Amino acid sequence: KAGVTQTPRYLIKTRGQQVTLSCSPISGHRSVSWYQQTPGQGLQFLFEYFSETQRNKGNFPGRFSGRQFSNSRSEMNVSTLELGDSALYLCASSGGRQLGEKLFFGSGTQLSVL
Amino acid sequence: AQSVTQPDIHITVSEGASLELRCNYSYGATPYLFWYVQSPGQGLQLLLKYFSGDTLVQGIKGFEAEFKRSQSSFNLRKPSVHWSDAAEYFCAVGLQGAQKLVFGQGTRLTINP
């Protein structure tokens, strides 16, 4: 069974641009969560999608948005990039139906904003 | 607000020695608690989890953790570490079960040969 796939692996953008990151969950998983990882703030929850609906949301500005498609693949978009958006963005997938279930993480997309 | 504290930013132990990584949480209800490990350039892998039942939980790779409600702690232990255990370890509280995790700042583990 293929794991969680995130593309691209690395990305370099400049301030003011926008970026879209992609996450393909494990086959059969319907929940996709997104996390931002930085040296200063650590791992922070962005949002979670289940069956194409945003089910949980973290405390990030509206520049951060996401969506989920009918095949459970998810995209995350960041508009008007700022230097502080430089981070490793991780997505995780799960079945989405049990509170204590295991999350499977991808290797992440490393975003650098210049 | 819910929070997770890992007091030790960096720990160094010798191969074969025992290990304990500390985790304290602040959460009003019965928490869902997790330990994840992250190797360089990789995503996170679940080591173990707790949400009810026996307060001593066993995980993968020989790790175990003990939930102590009175101390709001969920410390991770391993009796004998291997060089391959060198990684960063994260404790987390699940606000909506596993679907919305609050992570601690992580503890970087270095193994001396």
GROMACS .gro file of C-alpha atoms in nm:
model
  227
    1LYS     CA    1   0.000   0.000   0.000
    2ALA     CA    2   0.147   0.337  -0.100
    3GLY     CA    3   0.201   0.588   0.178
    4VAL     CA    4   0.100   0.952   0.195
    5THR     CA    5   0.249   1.140  -0.098
    6GLN     CA    6   0.322   1.510  -0.090
    7THR     CA    7   0.427   1.712  -0.390
    8PRO     CA    8   0.642   1.896  -0.456
    9ARG     CA    9   0.915   1.800  -0.210
   10TYR     CA   10   1.080   2.142  -0.225
   11LEU     CA   11   0.951   2.478  -0.332
   12ILE     CA   12   1.105   2.825  -0.350
   13LYS     CA   13   0.883   3.129  -0.383
   14THR     CA   14   0.916   3.503  -0.333
   15ARG     CA   15   0.714   3.726  -0.106
   16GLY     CA   16   0.372   3.815  -0.237
   17GLN     CA   17   0.337   3.506  -0.453
   18GLN     CA   18   0.095   3.227  -0.388
   19VAL     CA   19   0.162   2.856  -0.365
   20THR     CA   20  -0.034   2.532  -0.385
   21LEU     CA   21   0.078   2.214  -0.216
   22SER     CA   22  -0.067   1.872  -0.286
   23CYS     CA   23  -0.129   1.569  -0.069
   24SER     CA   24  -0.244   1.225  -0.182
   25PRO     CA   25  -0.362   1.016   0.114
   26ILE     CA   26  -0.336   0.644   0.160
   27SER     CA   27  -0.594   0.464  -0.047
   28GLY     CA   28  -0.923   0.440   0.140
   29HIS     CA   29  -0.845   0.719   0.383
   30ARG     CA   30  -1.099   1.002   0.386
   31SER     CA   31  -0.940   1.241   0.633
   32VAL     CA   32  -0.648   1.468   0.547
   33SER     CA   33  -0.489   1.702   0.800
   34TRP     CA   34  -0.228   1.970   0.740
   35TYR     CA   35   0.046   2.088   0.977
   36GLN     CA   36   0.309   2.360   0.958
   37GLN     CA   37   0.648   2.285   1.113
   38THR     CA   38   0.897   2.564   1.187
   39PRO     CA   39   1.200   2.576   1.419
   40GLY     CA   40   1.043   2.857   1.620
   41GLN     CA   41   0.678   2.756   1.647
   42GLY     CA   42   0.713   2.380   1.615
   43LEU     CA   43   0.428   2.177   1.472
   44GLN     CA   44   0.100   2.363   1.436
   45PHE     CA   45  -0.231   2.235   1.311
   46LEU     CA   46  -0.368   2.412   1.005
   47PHE     CA   47  -0.689   2.229   0.914
   48GLU     CA   48  -0.848   1.891   0.856
   49TYR     CA   49  -1.073   1.778   0.575
   50PHE     CA   50  -1.306   1.482   0.576
   51SER     CA   51  -1.516   1.381   0.277
   52GLU     CA   52  -1.451   1.715   0.102
   53THR     CA   53  -1.557   1.923   0.404
   54GLN     CA   54  -1.337   2.117   0.640
   55ARG     CA   55  -1.403   1.957   0.975
   56ASN     CA   56  -1.142   2.120   1.199
   57LYS     CA   57  -0.948   2.443   1.172
   58GLY     CA   58  -0.643   2.585   1.345
   59ASN     CA   59  -0.551   2.945   1.420
   60PHE     CA   60  -0.400   3.057   1.094
   61PRO     CA   61  -0.493   3.362   0.889
   62GLY     CA   62  -0.727   3.339   0.594
   63ARG     CA   63  -0.429   3.340   0.356
   64PHE     CA   64  -0.407   2.971   0.436
   65SER     CA   65  -0.680   2.768   0.273
   66GLY     CA   66  -0.738   2.416   0.159
   67ARG     CA   67  -0.972   2.185  -0.016
   68GLN     CA   68  -1.033   1.819  -0.065
   69PHE     CA   69  -1.145   1.644  -0.377
   70SER     CA   70  -1.383   1.352  -0.419
   71ASN     CA   71  -1.088   1.111  -0.443
   72SER     CA   72  -0.969   1.242  -0.100
   73ARG     CA   73  -0.665   1.415  -0.243
   74SER     CA   74  -0.612   1.751  -0.080
   75GLU     CA   75  -0.450   2.077  -0.172
   76MET     CA   76  -0.336   2.358   0.050
   77ASN     CA   77  -0.299   2.710  -0.079
   78VAL     CA   78  -0.112   3.002   0.073
   79SER     CA   79  -0.170   3.342  -0.084
   80THR     CA   80   0.041   3.656  -0.051
   81LEU     CA   81   0.338   3.469   0.087
   82GLU     CA   82   0.537   3.616   0.375
   83LEU     CA   83   0.888   3.531   0.487
   84GLY     CA   84   0.743   3.370   0.798
   85ASP     CA   85   0.558   3.117   0.587
   86SER     CA   86   0.885   2.938   0.521
   87ALA     CA   87   0.830   2.599   0.678
   88LEU     CA   88   0.792   2.228   0.631
   89TYR     CA   89   0.428   2.156   0.554
   90LEU     CA   90   0.316   1.809   0.652
   91CYS     CA   91  -0.002   1.634   0.567
   92ALA     CA   92  -0.144   1.328   0.737
   93SER     CA   93  -0.419   1.092   0.642
   94SER     CA   94  -0.647   0.857   0.833
   95GLY     CA   95  -0.981   0.686   0.802
   96GLY     CA   96  -1.136   0.979   0.983
   97ARG     CA   97  -1.404   0.787   1.168
   98GLN     CA   98  -1.243   0.697   1.500
   99LEU     CA   99  -1.117   0.948   1.754
  100GLY     CA  100  -0.806   0.757   1.855
  101GLU     CA  101  -0.695   0.636   1.515
  102LYS     CA  102  -0.345   0.651   1.379
  103LEU     CA  103  -0.236   0.932   1.150
  104PHE     CA  104  -0.001   0.853   0.865
  105PHE     CA  105   0.225   1.143   0.776
  106GLY     CA  106   0.387   1.229   0.447
  107SER     CA  107   0.748   1.346   0.421
  108GLY     CA  108   0.636   1.703   0.372
  109THR     CA  109   0.689   1.994   0.136
  110GLN     CA  110   0.972   2.227   0.231
  111LEU     CA  111   0.866   2.580   0.136
  112SER     CA  112   1.120   2.860   0.128
  113VAL     CA  113   0.999   3.217   0.084
  114LEU     CA  114   1.263   3.466  -0.029
  115ALA     CA  115  -0.580   2.665   2.656
  116GLN     CA  116  -0.459   2.320   2.577
  117SER     CA  117  -0.084   2.284   2.572
  118VAL     CA  118   0.192   2.028   2.576
  119THR     CA  119   0.531   2.082   2.736
  120GLN     CA  120   0.841   1.881   2.666
  121PRO     CA  121   1.094   2.023   2.913
  122ASP     CA  122   1.402   1.873   2.748
  123ILE     CA  123   1.497   2.022   2.412
  124HIS     CA  124   1.795   1.792   2.363
  125ILE     CA  125   1.899   1.471   2.537
  126THR     CA  126   2.212   1.266   2.481
  127VAL     CA  127   2.237   0.907   2.600
  128SER     CA  128   2.481   0.626   2.539
  129GLU     CA  129   2.383   0.330   2.329
  130GLY     CA  130   2.239   0.060   2.554
  131ALA     CA  131   2.140   0.306   2.826
  132SER     CA  132   1.782   0.360   2.937
  133LEU     CA  133   1.580   0.657   2.818
  134GLU     CA  134   1.298   0.867   2.956
  135LEU     CA  135   1.150   1.161   2.767
  136ARG     CA  136   0.919   1.386   2.962
  137CYS     CA  137   0.585   1.523   2.855
  138ASN     CA  138   0.335   1.731   3.051
  139TYR     CA  139   0.000   1.841   2.917
  140SER     CA  140  -0.271   2.086   3.003
  141TYR     CA  141  -0.617   1.974   2.899
  142GLY     CA  142  -0.954   1.989   3.066
  143ALA     CA  143  -1.100   1.658   2.965
  144THR     CA  144  -0.963   1.307   2.943
  145PRO     CA  145  -0.694   1.348   2.686
  146TYR     CA  146  -0.599   1.153   2.381
  147LEU     CA  147  -0.220   1.134   2.410
  148PHE     CA  148   0.034   1.041   2.147
  149TRP     CA  149   0.408   1.006   2.097
  150TYR     CA  150   0.547   1.053   1.747
  151VAL     CA  151   0.902   1.022   1.618
  152GLN     CA  152   1.053   1.216   1.328
  153SER     CA  153   1.377   1.120   1.157
  154PRO     CA  154   1.565   1.384   0.956
  155GLY     CA  155   1.386   1.472   0.634
  156GLN     CA  156   1.093   1.249   0.717
  157GLY     CA  157   0.737   1.282   0.833
  158LEU     CA  158   0.616   1.169   1.172
  159GLN     CA  159   0.562   0.810   1.276
  160LEU     CA  160   0.331   0.710   1.560
  161LEU     CA  161   0.509   0.529   1.843
  162LEU     CA  162   0.213   0.481   2.076
  163LYS     CA  163  -0.111   0.634   2.197
  164TYR     CA  164  -0.333   0.643   2.503
  165PHE     CA  165  -0.693   0.740   2.559
  166SER     CA  166  -0.832   0.494   2.810
  167GLY     CA  167  -0.764   0.173   2.996
  168ASP     CA  168  -0.428   0.056   3.121
  169THR     CA  169  -0.211   0.357   3.197
  170LEU     CA  170   0.104   0.183   3.078
  171VAL     CA  171   0.098   0.152   2.702
  172GLN     CA  172   0.333  -0.036   2.478
  173GLY     CA  173   0.437   0.091   2.141
  174ILE     CA  174   0.656   0.006   1.850
  175LYS     CA  175   1.036  -0.024   1.856
  176GLY     CA  176   1.038  -0.124   2.224
  177PHE     CA  177   0.897   0.205   2.355
  178GLU     CA  178   0.643   0.239   2.632
  179ALA     CA  179   0.472   0.533   2.801
  180GLU     CA  180   0.290   0.580   3.128
  181PHE     CA  181  -0.008   0.810   3.174
  182LYS     CA  182  -0.024   0.974   3.516
  183ARG     CA  183  -0.336   1.182   3.554
  184SER     CA  184  -0.232   1.327   3.891
  185GLN     CA  185   0.086   1.466   3.737
  186SER     CA  186  -0.061   1.546   3.393
  187SER     CA  187   0.226   1.353   3.245
  188PHE     CA  188   0.279   1.103   2.969
  189ASN     CA  189   0.649   1.014   2.975
  190LEU     CA  190   0.809   0.795   2.710
  191ARG     CA  191   1.058   0.526   2.811
  192LYS     CA  192   1.285   0.268   2.657
  193PRO     CA  193   1.501   0.030   2.860
  194SER     CA  194   1.791   0.019   2.615
  195VAL     CA  195   1.840   0.260   2.327
  196HIS     CA  196   1.991   0.177   1.989
  197TRP     CA  197   2.181   0.412   1.759
  198SER     CA  198   1.882   0.404   1.523
  199ASP     CA  199   1.667   0.570   1.790
  200ALA     CA  200   1.840   0.902   1.726
  201ALA     CA  201   1.561   1.131   1.608
  202GLU     CA  202   1.322   1.398   1.730
  203TYR     CA  203   1.036   1.291   1.953
  204PHE     CA  204   0.707   1.473   1.983
  205CYS     CA  205   0.436   1.437   2.244
  206ALA     CA  206   0.087   1.545   2.139
  207VAL     CA  207  -0.262   1.594   2.277
  208GLY     CA  208  -0.560   1.523   2.054
  209LEU     CA  209  -0.828   1.791   2.080
  210GLN     CA  210  -1.066   1.604   1.852
  211GLY     CA  211  -0.920   1.265   1.908
  212ALA     CA  212  -0.642   1.225   1.658
  213GLN     CA  213  -0.789   1.473   1.411
  214LYS     CA  214  -0.653   1.791   1.567
  215LEU     CA  215  -0.324   1.750   1.748
  216VAL     CA  216  -0.142   1.997   1.970
  217PHE     CA  217   0.227   1.908   1.973
  218GLY     CA  218   0.501   1.977   2.220
  219GLN     CA  219   0.816   2.147   2.099
  220GLY     CA  220   0.995   1.817   2.061
  221THR     CA  221   1.298   1.653   2.219
  222ARG     CA  222   1.599   1.580   2.002
  223LEU     CA  223   1.766   1.255   2.101
  224THR     CA  224   2.135   1.196   2.030
  225ILE     CA  225   2.291   0.855   2.087
  226ASN     CA  226   2.658   0.824   2.181
  227PRO     CA  227   2.828   0.508   2.056
   0.00000   0.00000   0.00000
